[in-house]
Amino acid sequence: MDIIQKLNSLRLERNLSVYRLAELTGINQSTLANTFSRGTLPNIQNLEAMCEAMGLTLSQFFAEEEMTEYLSAEEHRLIKDLRKLPAETKKSVENLIFKIAEN
């Protein structure tokens, strides 16, 4: 998968419109639209901002395929679903998991 396809897949998995991603990143909406519709590669600062808005570091973005090969199908699905949640909901889920794991 190339960079543009991967960014677009991640954006869609998180139910982010180009407009919303522009709001989250501070990147001009037309710049993002060109990235997704024309395949214009983002500069490193914009790529990093997009990754951060989607809850990833640059290293996770480039290594994610390697990391997910060690996950079960269920773990992979849970992670994908977790990424779709708003930040405050993710924190609540994290707290719940930690509480359950303590017992």
PDB file of C-alpha atoms in Angstrom:
ATOM      1  CA  MET A   1       0.000   0.000   0.000  1.00  0.00           C
ATOM      2  CA  ASP A   2       1.364   3.416  -0.852  1.00  0.00           C
ATOM      3  CA  ILE A   3       1.400   6.427   1.473  1.00  0.00           C
ATOM      4  CA  ILE A   4      -1.684   8.111  -0.006  1.00  0.00           C
ATOM      5  CA  GLN A   5      -3.730   4.912   0.062  1.00  0.00           C
ATOM      6  CA  LYS A   6      -2.672   4.224   3.628  1.00  0.00           C
ATOM      7  CA  LEU A   7      -3.527   7.764   4.773  1.00  0.00           C
ATOM      8  CA  ASN A   8      -6.889   7.561   3.077  1.00  0.00           C
ATOM      9  CA  SER A   9      -7.638   4.147   4.593  1.00  0.00           C
ATOM     10  CA  LEU A  10      -6.716   5.395   8.064  1.00  0.00           C
ATOM     11  CA  ARG A  11      -8.806   8.542   7.568  1.00  0.00           C
ATOM     12  CA  LEU A  12     -11.849   6.532   6.485  1.00  0.00           C
ATOM     13  CA  GLU A  13     -11.408   3.974   9.299  1.00  0.00           C
ATOM     14  CA  ARG A  14     -11.628   6.846  11.745  1.00  0.00           C
ATOM     15  CA  ASN A  15     -14.659   8.348   9.978  1.00  0.00           C
ATOM     16  CA  LEU A  16     -12.780  11.586   9.300  1.00  0.00           C
ATOM     17  CA  SER A  17     -13.786  13.800   6.399  1.00  0.00           C
ATOM     18  CA  VAL A  18     -11.092  15.811   4.647  1.00  0.00           C
ATOM     19  CA  TYR A  19     -12.668  18.892   6.220  1.00  0.00           C
ATOM     20  CA  ARG A  20     -12.452  17.434   9.752  1.00  0.00           C
ATOM     21  CA  LEU A  21      -8.869  16.264   9.196  1.00  0.00           C
ATOM     22  CA  ALA A  22      -8.011  19.794   8.063  1.00  0.00           C
ATOM     23  CA  GLU A  23      -9.510  21.154  11.291  1.00  0.00           C
ATOM     24  CA  LEU A  24      -7.565  18.689  13.431  1.00  0.00           C
ATOM     25  CA  THR A  25      -4.246  19.252  11.691  1.00  0.00           C
ATOM     26  CA  GLY A  26      -4.345  22.927  10.781  1.00  0.00           C
ATOM     27  CA  ILE A  27      -3.506  21.958   7.204  1.00  0.00           C
ATOM     28  CA  ASN A  28      -5.369  23.841   4.488  1.00  0.00           C
ATOM     29  CA  GLN A  29      -8.363  21.832   3.278  1.00  0.00           C
ATOM     30  CA  SER A  30      -7.387  22.255  -0.381  1.00  0.00           C
ATOM     31  CA  THR A  31      -3.924  20.883   0.388  1.00  0.00           C
ATOM     32  CA  LEU A  32      -5.479  17.774   1.937  1.00  0.00           C
ATOM     33  CA  ALA A  33      -7.987  17.456  -0.898  1.00  0.00           C
ATOM     34  CA  ASN A  34      -5.082  17.474  -3.380  1.00  0.00           C
ATOM     35  CA  THR A  35      -3.340  14.812  -1.341  1.00  0.00           C
ATOM     36  CA  PHE A  36      -6.322  12.472  -1.479  1.00  0.00           C
ATOM     37  CA  SER A  37      -7.749  13.251  -4.919  1.00  0.00           C
ATOM     38  CA  ARG A  38      -4.585  13.901  -6.927  1.00  0.00           C
ATOM     39  CA  GLY A  39      -2.145  11.767  -4.992  1.00  0.00           C
ATOM     40  CA  THR A  40       0.078  14.692  -4.025  1.00  0.00           C
ATOM     41  CA  LEU A  41       2.527  13.433  -1.406  1.00  0.00           C
ATOM     42  CA  PRO A  42       2.438  15.454   1.818  1.00  0.00           C
ATOM     43  CA  ASN A  43       5.590  17.022   3.171  1.00  0.00           C
ATOM     44  CA  ILE A  44       6.961  15.470   6.340  1.00  0.00           C
ATOM     45  CA  GLN A  45       5.382  18.102   8.621  1.00  0.00           C
ATOM     46  CA  ASN A  46       1.930  17.527   7.132  1.00  0.00           C
ATOM     47  CA  LEU A  47       2.356  13.751   7.228  1.00  0.00           C
ATOM     48  CA  GLU A  48       3.316  13.962  10.890  1.00  0.00           C
ATOM     49  CA  ALA A  49       0.330  16.234  11.639  1.00  0.00           C
ATOM     50  CA  MET A  50      -2.051  13.831   9.878  1.00  0.00           C
ATOM     51  CA  CYS A  51      -0.621  10.860  11.750  1.00  0.00           C
ATOM     52  CA  GLU A  52      -0.915  12.677  15.068  1.00  0.00           C
ATOM     53  CA  ALA A  53      -4.542  13.627  14.330  1.00  0.00           C
ATOM     54  CA  MET A  54      -5.257   9.953  13.677  1.00  0.00           C
ATOM     55  CA  GLY A  55      -3.507   8.785  16.845  1.00  0.00           C
ATOM     56  CA  LEU A  56      -0.280   7.507  15.287  1.00  0.00           C
ATOM     57  CA  THR A  57       3.372   8.412  15.341  1.00  0.00           C
ATOM     58  CA  LEU A  58       5.331   8.445  12.098  1.00  0.00           C
ATOM     59  CA  SER A  59       7.112   5.262  13.114  1.00  0.00           C
ATOM     60  CA  GLN A  60       3.772   3.550  13.780  1.00  0.00           C
ATOM     61  CA  PHE A  61       2.480   4.744  10.414  1.00  0.00           C
ATOM     62  CA  PHE A  62       5.381   3.136   8.577  1.00  0.00           C
ATOM     63  CA  ALA A  63       5.626   0.049  10.806  1.00  0.00           C
ATOM     64  CA  GLU A  64       1.924  -0.656  11.336  1.00  0.00           C
ATOM     65  CA  GLU A  65       1.683  -3.429   8.752  1.00  0.00           C
ATOM     66  CA  GLU A  66       4.622  -5.231  10.349  1.00  0.00           C
ATOM     67  CA  MET A  67       3.159  -4.817  13.842  1.00  0.00           C
ATOM     68  CA  THR A  68      -0.314  -6.072  12.956  1.00  0.00           C
ATOM     69  CA  GLU A  69       0.915  -9.373  11.521  1.00  0.00           C
ATOM     70  CA  TYR A  70       1.453 -10.556  15.113  1.00  0.00           C
ATOM     71  CA  LEU A  71      -2.106  -9.726  16.207  1.00  0.00           C
ATOM     72  CA  SER A  72      -5.013 -12.137  16.104  1.00  0.00           C
ATOM     73  CA  ALA A  73      -7.968 -11.177  13.911  1.00  0.00           C
ATOM     74  CA  GLU A  74      -9.923 -10.260  17.050  1.00  0.00           C
ATOM     75  CA  GLU A  75      -7.106  -8.022  18.376  1.00  0.00           C
ATOM     76  CA  HIS A  76      -6.759  -6.347  14.998  1.00  0.00           C
ATOM     77  CA  ARG A  77     -10.527  -5.650  14.877  1.00  0.00           C
ATOM     78  CA  LEU A  78     -10.515  -4.273  18.431  1.00  0.00           C
ATOM     79  CA  ILE A  79      -7.682  -1.885  17.624  1.00  0.00           C
ATOM     80  CA  LYS A  80      -9.401  -0.706  14.442  1.00  0.00           C
ATOM     81  CA  ASP A  81     -12.638  -0.115  16.362  1.00  0.00           C
ATOM     82  CA  LEU A  82     -10.825   1.649  19.200  1.00  0.00           C
ATOM     83  CA  ARG A  83      -9.254   4.088  16.758  1.00  0.00           C
ATOM     84  CA  LYS A  84     -12.702   5.192  15.617  1.00  0.00           C
ATOM     85  CA  LEU A  85     -13.642   6.393  19.102  1.00  0.00           C
ATOM     86  CA  PRO A  86     -13.314   9.980  20.326  1.00  0.00           C
ATOM     87  CA  ALA A  87     -10.336  10.614  22.625  1.00  0.00           C
ATOM     88  CA  GLU A  88     -12.402  10.823  25.823  1.00  0.00           C
ATOM     89  CA  THR A  89     -14.142   7.528  25.036  1.00  0.00           C
ATOM     90  CA  LYS A  90     -10.786   5.868  24.316  1.00  0.00           C
ATOM     91  CA  LYS A  91      -9.568   6.983  27.742  1.00  0.00           C
ATOM     92  CA  SER A  92     -12.671   5.507  29.385  1.00  0.00           C
ATOM     93  CA  VAL A  93     -12.154   2.202  27.572  1.00  0.00           C
ATOM     94  CA  GLU A  94      -8.490   2.194  28.591  1.00  0.00           C
ATOM     95  CA  ASN A  95      -9.424   2.793  32.245  1.00  0.00           C
ATOM     96  CA  LEU A  96     -12.008   0.015  32.105  1.00  0.00           C
ATOM     97  CA  ILE A  97      -9.507  -2.452  30.645  1.00  0.00           C
ATOM     98  CA  PHE A  98      -6.924  -1.578  33.304  1.00  0.00           C
ATOM     99  CA  LYS A  99      -9.500  -2.045  36.066  1.00  0.00           C
ATOM    100  CA  ILE A 100     -10.579  -5.429  34.680  1.00  0.00           C
ATOM    101  CA  ALA A 101      -6.952  -6.536  34.256  1.00  0.00           C
ATOM    102  CA  GLU A 102      -6.166  -5.691  37.897  1.00  0.00           C
ATOM    103  CA  ASN A 103      -8.610  -8.334  39.131  1.00  0.00           C
TER     104      ASN A 103
END
